[in-house]
Amino acid sequence: MNNTVSEEATELGQAVGEAIDAAGGVDLAREFERDPAARGDVVEGLLGPLGIWEIAPREDQVQLEAAAEACRAAGGRLLMYPIAERLARPDGKDAILLVPTTGRRVAVHADLDLNWAAATLRGDAARLTRRGPLIGEKLAKFVAEIDTEIDEDLPQENVELVITLQSWWLLGVLERALADTVLYTNERQQFGRRIITFQGTQFRLSDVVVAVQGLSELAKYTLWSIAHHGRSTALVDAVALRVSALQAADTVLRAGHQLHGAMGFADETNISQYSRHSQGYRRLPEGETRSELILAELISRNGWTSLFPIAAGAARRDAVRV
Amino acid sequence: MLDFAEDEKTVQLRKQLRGLIAESIPKDYLGAFTDDPNDHEIAKEFCRLLGENRLFALTWPTEWGGSAAGPWEQTALREEMWAFHEPRGPQYMGLNWIGPVIMRYGTRDQQERFLPPIARGEVDWCQGFSEPEAGSDLPALRTRATKVDGGWRIDGQKVWTSYAGMASWCFLLARTGTQESRKDGISVFLIEMDQPGIEVRPIPAMIGPHHINEVYFEGAFVKDDNLLGDVNEGWKIINEVLALERIGIARYARCERLLADAPAAMGELWQELPDSLVQRWATALMASRRTKLMAYSVVAAQEQGKLDPADASAYRIAGTLLDQEVAEVLMDIVGGWGLGTGDHAETFMRAVEDHWRYAQAATVSSGTVEMNRIALGRRMVAK
Ligand SMILES: Cc1cc2nc3c(=O)[nH]c(=O)nc-3n(C[C@H](O)[C@H](O)[C@H](O)COP(=O)(O)OP(=O)(O)OC[C@H]3O[C@@H](n4cnc5c(N)ncnc54)[C@H](O)[C@@H]3O)c2cc1C
């Protein structure tokens, strides 16, 4: 058992983090909000020289881990750019987009002019038939309208990879949100004390730590799993990781807002940036409840690996019930 | 590089353990702590069987009857035992921490007297820590040890003492200093339970028989040779005990087993469940895996000698809350059968009912979830 990623991966993550920090860190998200069209060139200039697009995560596990650490470092600075989607690109494409199967047809970063592959959370291939402009509202500064055609019989390569890498990006955001909240509660004084010295604050923060540590361990396992298991297991595991990431996002960002008081709603605090700009990934391609239902469907069909494995089909259900 | 594959030794160990369980533990066994004395006999027999195979004191040094196995085999043992309703009965305590602290703090004579019977799986111990006035605040304990000729006289009361009625020995904390000395006036005694000055009174409880008892000491006697460590130096030993117990029981393993058993055990009824419940079931499977991985990260850190106790607390918070969450999901799945069937054919339903009752205590026993939150919270306060 080894739950640490390779040194190469850690080093790349550090390099990605330093490059983004040198360009302003989380302030880049503010800059991109004002000028979303700039993000392609800016990110190319930052990450291109690090050789990040030469990483081939499907080739070996070291490269897979490097890709994941790059996404985590980018998330840790709220880099609003489809780094996971590009690192998970299938052969012959620039990037892969996860698209919804119900409700409004929109996707994060779909405005960018890339040669996109597309897929659903269930793993089916999709075709982008239209890419519209950015919605541009508070919670959707980087979310664009799309049209798609879904092919339910055609599995799309690398779906489990993009789901997993997006979760690593979210992990980065949540780790940073926790760190910032700990910092803030250590500084802010009320009743003549730092608010972190109140037991209520510590208990709330301890729930956040548990959520983040749990997600971090699951993220590492899932990465290993998709490197070592066939597609059907890998897909179930990736969706399970997404569910965990969405749950953690609830816990971490809700507590982050609460413990920042009114300050947390001001655009100048980073917590408001994390909260707003992570919305796209939290609601799309499917939100928390739908992701959980899809997880149940996939486990019923593909099985589940654990100390007491569930065989494929063993938990199958014939019809939807209420 | 990440690697979550189990090594071959651990894989073989699991096979061997499951084989022994299949051979000697009845399919409907729900542990030693029932009203049926035969269930305790099954546990005792199973411990002897493990002892014969040198699987009982697996991780102990060979000198003391162990097999010097590594932390991952120990983890597998912990998981397999808990998943199958702890067929060792109360004896896991002797193995996990009583034996190891005797190795560390005991005299040669104490080691020779106490360790071999533990390793052979022959002796039940109980843990005499908590008292009516000393729960989370353990240093407030009042049970007194007074020096007498050849040993110590013990007077006082312990409470919530698990398996006290089954145990032949007690790992007892008693006050040898003033009440005000708190942590600095506590000593550890290894005391024989079968004597006139000790009375065990079972406490009827929703978690089932044997789990909680009162133990009254009135002029009980423990000889000088059975003082563990030095007088008033007991807290150091307690810290060691807490360190050994940091990982605690592998609650997630039984969660994984019961969740995995649900579809087959429910049969046709599985089709009748609402989607929202199957959704919770799937999410609980994910949460069990996540908690297991947190346990593994604690084991890995411990193996490298760099475990931060606050991280163990984080895992314990996750593990105990998981137990309760899974209990709720399973009870919802079995519905009315969860209220008790009395029918041994309905093993799964009975296991779920048993799991729910015991899970209620998960966030209280061995240190409450709040105490773990305090430990974790403290780390975040900048100096
Ligand atoms: C099934 C079971 C088996 C047990 N077996 C044993 C055994 O074998 N041997 C033994 O010695 N003991 C045993 N115990 C006792 C166990 O160790 C205690 O129950 C535990 O330490 C809590 O103490 P308490 O029950 O007195 O609760 P209390 O300490 O009275 O706590 C009550 C509540 O107040 C909270 N609280 C207390 N102090 C604070 C604080 N400072 N800040 C915030 N909240 C606080 C607690 O977290 C809890 O929620 C067992 C308990 C159970 C449930």
PDB file of N, CA and C in Angstrom, chain A residues 155-198:
ATOM      1  N   PRO A 155     -19.813   3.842 -26.102  1.00  0.00           N
ATOM      2  CA  PRO A 155     -19.019   4.313 -24.966  1.00  0.00           C
ATOM      3  C   PRO A 155     -17.952   5.312 -25.437  1.00  0.00           C
ATOM      4  N   GLN A 156     -17.761   6.367 -24.668  1.00  0.00           N
ATOM      5  CA  GLN A 156     -16.751   7.361 -25.031  1.00  0.00           C
ATOM      6  C   GLN A 156     -15.469   7.110 -24.237  1.00  0.00           C
ATOM      7  N   GLU A 157     -14.393   7.027 -24.960  1.00  0.00           N
ATOM      8  CA  GLU A 157     -13.075   6.841 -24.344  1.00  0.00           C
ATOM      9  C   GLU A 157     -12.758   8.016 -23.407  1.00  0.00           C
ATOM     10  N   ASN A 158     -12.088   7.713 -22.281  1.00  0.00           N
ATOM     11  CA  ASN A 158     -11.565   8.726 -21.349  1.00  0.00           C
ATOM     12  C   ASN A 158     -12.600   9.458 -20.498  1.00  0.00           C
ATOM     13  N   VAL A 159     -13.842   8.975 -20.493  1.00  0.00           N
ATOM     14  CA  VAL A 159     -14.839   9.636 -19.643  1.00  0.00           C
ATOM     15  C   VAL A 159     -14.429   9.535 -18.178  1.00  0.00           C
ATOM     16  N   GLU A 160     -14.030   8.314 -17.743  1.00  0.00           N
ATOM     17  CA  GLU A 160     -13.654   8.136 -16.334  1.00  0.00           C
ATOM     18  C   GLU A 160     -12.472   9.026 -15.976  1.00  0.00           C
ATOM     19  N   LEU A 161     -11.620   9.271 -16.966  1.00  0.00           N
ATOM     20  CA  LEU A 161     -10.446  10.111 -16.717  1.00  0.00           C
ATOM     21  C   LEU A 161     -10.855  11.570 -16.482  1.00  0.00           C
ATOM     22  N   VAL A 162     -11.742  12.070 -17.322  1.00  0.00           N
ATOM     23  CA  VAL A 162     -12.098  13.489 -17.146  1.00  0.00           C
ATOM     24  C   VAL A 162     -12.910  13.694 -15.864  1.00  0.00           C
ATOM     25  N   ILE A 163     -13.762  12.716 -15.543  1.00  0.00           N
ATOM     26  CA  ILE A 163     -14.531  12.831 -14.289  1.00  0.00           C
ATOM     27  C   ILE A 163     -13.558  12.867 -13.106  1.00  0.00           C
ATOM     28  N   THR A 164     -12.578  11.993 -13.141  1.00  0.00           N
ATOM     29  CA  THR A 164     -11.607  11.910 -12.039  1.00  0.00           C
ATOM     30  C   THR A 164     -10.762  13.179 -11.946  1.00  0.00           C
ATOM     31  N   LEU A 165     -10.267  13.644 -13.075  1.00  0.00           N
ATOM     32  CA  LEU A 165      -9.401  14.830 -13.034  1.00  0.00           C
ATOM     33  C   LEU A 165     -10.176  16.081 -12.610  1.00  0.00           C
ATOM     34  N   GLN A 166     -11.429  16.180 -13.035  1.00  0.00           N
ATOM     35  CA  GLN A 166     -12.249  17.310 -12.563  1.00  0.00           C
ATOM     36  C   GLN A 166     -12.407  17.267 -11.046  1.00  0.00           C
ATOM     37  N   SER A 167     -12.550  16.054 -10.510  1.00  0.00           N
ATOM     38  CA  SER A 167     -12.673  15.923  -9.061  1.00  0.00           C
ATOM     39  C   SER A 167     -11.376  16.339  -8.371  1.00  0.00           C
ATOM     40  N   TRP A 168     -10.260  16.066  -9.007  1.00  0.00           N
ATOM     41  CA  TRP A 168      -8.976  16.527  -8.449  1.00  0.00           C
ATOM     42  C   TRP A 168      -8.900  18.054  -8.466  1.00  0.00           C
ATOM     43  N   TRP A 169      -9.412  18.650  -9.513  1.00  0.00           N
ATOM     44  CA  TRP A 169      -9.455  20.123  -9.574  1.00  0.00           C
ATOM     45  C   TRP A 169     -10.311  20.646  -8.414  1.00  0.00           C
ATOM     46  N   LEU A 170     -11.489  20.031  -8.219  1.00  0.00           N
ATOM     47  CA  LEU A 170     -12.367  20.437  -7.115  1.00  0.00           C
ATOM     48  C   LEU A 170     -11.694  20.223  -5.760  1.00  0.00           C
ATOM     49  N   LEU A 171     -10.982  19.111  -5.639  1.00  0.00           N
ATOM     50  CA  LEU A 171     -10.238  18.842  -4.405  1.00  0.00           C
ATOM     51  C   LEU A 171      -9.294  20.005  -4.096  1.00  0.00           C
ATOM     52  N   GLY A 172      -8.609  20.474  -5.137  1.00  0.00           N
ATOM     53  CA  GLY A 172      -7.700  21.611  -4.955  1.00  0.00           C
ATOM     54  C   GLY A 172      -8.443  22.836  -4.438  1.00  0.00           C
ATOM     55  N   VAL A 173      -9.605  23.111  -5.028  1.00  0.00           N
ATOM     56  CA  VAL A 173     -10.403  24.263  -4.586  1.00  0.00           C
ATOM     57  C   VAL A 173     -10.771  24.107  -3.109  1.00  0.00           C
ATOM     58  N   LEU A 174     -11.207  22.911  -2.740  1.00  0.00           N
ATOM     59  CA  LEU A 174     -11.714  22.704  -1.380  1.00  0.00           C
ATOM     60  C   LEU A 174     -10.584  22.743  -0.353  1.00  0.00           C
ATOM     61  N   GLU A 175      -9.430  22.202  -0.707  1.00  0.00           N
ATOM     62  CA  GLU A 175      -8.286  22.285   0.213  1.00  0.00           C
ATOM     63  C   GLU A 175      -7.918  23.741   0.466  1.00  0.00           C
ATOM     64  N   ARG A 176      -7.949  24.535  -0.602  1.00  0.00           N
ATOM     65  CA  ARG A 176      -7.600  25.938  -0.471  1.00  0.00           C
ATOM     66  C   ARG A 176      -8.668  26.680   0.344  1.00  0.00           C
ATOM     67  N   ALA A 177      -9.937  26.338   0.113  1.00  0.00           N
ATOM     68  CA  ALA A 177     -11.022  26.993   0.859  1.00  0.00           C
ATOM     69  C   ALA A 177     -10.884  26.698   2.347  1.00  0.00           C
ATOM     70  N   LEU A 178     -10.519  25.463   2.673  1.00  0.00           N
ATOM     71  CA  LEU A 178     -10.294  25.100   4.078  1.00  0.00           C
ATOM     72  C   LEU A 178      -9.134  25.917   4.653  1.00  0.00           C
ATOM     73  N   ALA A 179      -8.027  25.947   3.922  1.00  0.00           N
ATOM     74  CA  ALA A 179      -6.845  26.664   4.428  1.00  0.00           C
ATOM     75  C   ALA A 179      -7.176  28.138   4.649  1.00  0.00           C
ATOM     76  N   ASP A 180      -7.871  28.749   3.705  1.00  0.00           N
ATOM     77  CA  ASP A 180      -8.222  30.172   3.839  1.00  0.00           C
ATOM     78  C   ASP A 180      -9.156  30.402   5.026  1.00  0.00           C
ATOM     79  N   THR A 181     -10.066  29.451   5.255  1.00  0.00           N
ATOM     80  CA  THR A 181     -11.016  29.612   6.357  1.00  0.00           C
ATOM     81  C   THR A 181     -10.312  29.468   7.705  1.00  0.00           C
ATOM     82  N   VAL A 182      -9.365  28.542   7.770  1.00  0.00           N
ATOM     83  CA  VAL A 182      -8.580  28.392   9.006  1.00  0.00           C
ATOM     84  C   VAL A 182      -7.809  29.685   9.275  1.00  0.00           C
ATOM     85  N   LEU A 183      -7.223  30.232   8.232  1.00  0.00           N
ATOM     86  CA  LEU A 183      -6.465  31.476   8.359  1.00  0.00           C
ATOM     87  C   LEU A 183      -7.371  32.604   8.863  1.00  0.00           C
ATOM     88  N   TYR A 184      -8.523  32.733   8.230  1.00  0.00           N
ATOM     89  CA  TYR A 184      -9.432  33.829   8.589  1.00  0.00           C
ATOM     90  C   TYR A 184      -9.896  33.713  10.038  1.00  0.00           C
ATOM     91  N   THR A 185     -10.275  32.505  10.445  1.00  0.00           N
ATOM     92  CA  THR A 185     -10.799  32.340  11.803  1.00  0.00           C
ATOM     93  C   THR A 185      -9.694  32.483  12.849  1.00  0.00           C
ATOM     94  N   ASN A 186      -8.439  32.348  12.426  1.00  0.00           N
ATOM     95  CA  ASN A 186      -7.326  32.607  13.343  1.00  0.00           C
ATOM     96  C   ASN A 186      -7.045  34.104  13.482  1.00  0.00           C
ATOM     97  N   GLU A 187      -7.513  34.883  12.500  1.00  0.00           N
ATOM     98  CA  GLU A 187      -7.242  36.323  12.537  1.00  0.00           C
ATOM     99  C   GLU A 187      -8.402  37.125  13.102  1.00  0.00           C
ATOM    100  N   ARG A 188      -9.593  36.789  12.687  1.00  0.00           N
ATOM    101  CA  ARG A 188     -10.778  37.560  13.054  1.00  0.00           C
ATOM    102  C   ARG A 188     -11.046  37.473  14.558  1.00  0.00           C
ATOM    103  N   GLN A 189     -11.205  38.630  15.198  1.00  0.00           N
ATOM    104  CA  GLN A 189     -11.481  38.658  16.629  1.00  0.00           C
ATOM    105  C   GLN A 189     -12.896  39.144  16.900  1.00  0.00           C
ATOM    106  N   GLN A 190     -13.581  38.475  17.810  1.00  0.00           N
ATOM    107  CA  GLN A 190     -14.860  38.932  18.347  1.00  0.00           C
ATOM    108  C   GLN A 190     -14.870  38.553  19.820  1.00  0.00           C
ATOM    109  N   PHE A 191     -15.570  39.336  20.623  1.00  0.00           N
ATOM    110  CA  PHE A 191     -15.592  39.096  22.076  1.00  0.00           C
ATOM    111  C   PHE A 191     -14.172  39.054  22.644  1.00  0.00           C
ATOM    112  N   GLY A 192     -13.280  39.779  22.014  1.00  0.00           N
ATOM    113  CA  GLY A 192     -11.915  39.836  22.506  1.00  0.00           C
ATOM    114  C   GLY A 192     -11.100  38.572  22.267  1.00  0.00           C
ATOM    115  N   ARG A 193     -11.636  37.661  21.437  1.00  0.00           N
ATOM    116  CA  ARG A 193     -10.901  36.408  21.169  1.00  0.00           C
ATOM    117  C   ARG A 193     -10.878  36.138  19.679  1.00  0.00           C
ATOM    118  N   ARG A 194      -9.896  35.374  19.250  1.00  0.00           N
ATOM    119  CA  ARG A 194      -9.912  34.892  17.875  1.00  0.00           C
ATOM    120  C   ARG A 194     -11.072  33.895  17.749  1.00  0.00           C
ATOM    121  N   ILE A 195     -11.863  34.015  16.686  1.00  0.00           N
ATOM    122  CA  ILE A 195     -13.069  33.177  16.636  1.00  0.00           C
ATOM    123  C   ILE A 195     -12.751  31.681  16.558  1.00  0.00           C
ATOM    124  N   ILE A 196     -11.540  31.327  16.157  1.00  0.00           N
ATOM    125  CA  ILE A 196     -11.199  29.900  16.106  1.00  0.00           C
ATOM    126  C   ILE A 196     -11.103  29.310  17.512  1.00  0.00           C
ATOM    127  N   THR A 197     -10.987  30.161  18.537  1.00  0.00           N
ATOM    128  CA  THR A 197     -10.886  29.613  19.894  1.00  0.00           C
ATOM    129  C   THR A 197     -12.255  29.193  20.431  1.00  0.00           C
ATOM    130  N   PHE A 198     -13.342  29.509  19.711  1.00  0.00           N
ATOM    131  CA  PHE A 198     -14.664  29.029  20.137  1.00  0.00           C
ATOM    132  C   PHE A 198     -14.845  27.570  19.706  1.00  0.00           C
TER     133      PHE A 198
END
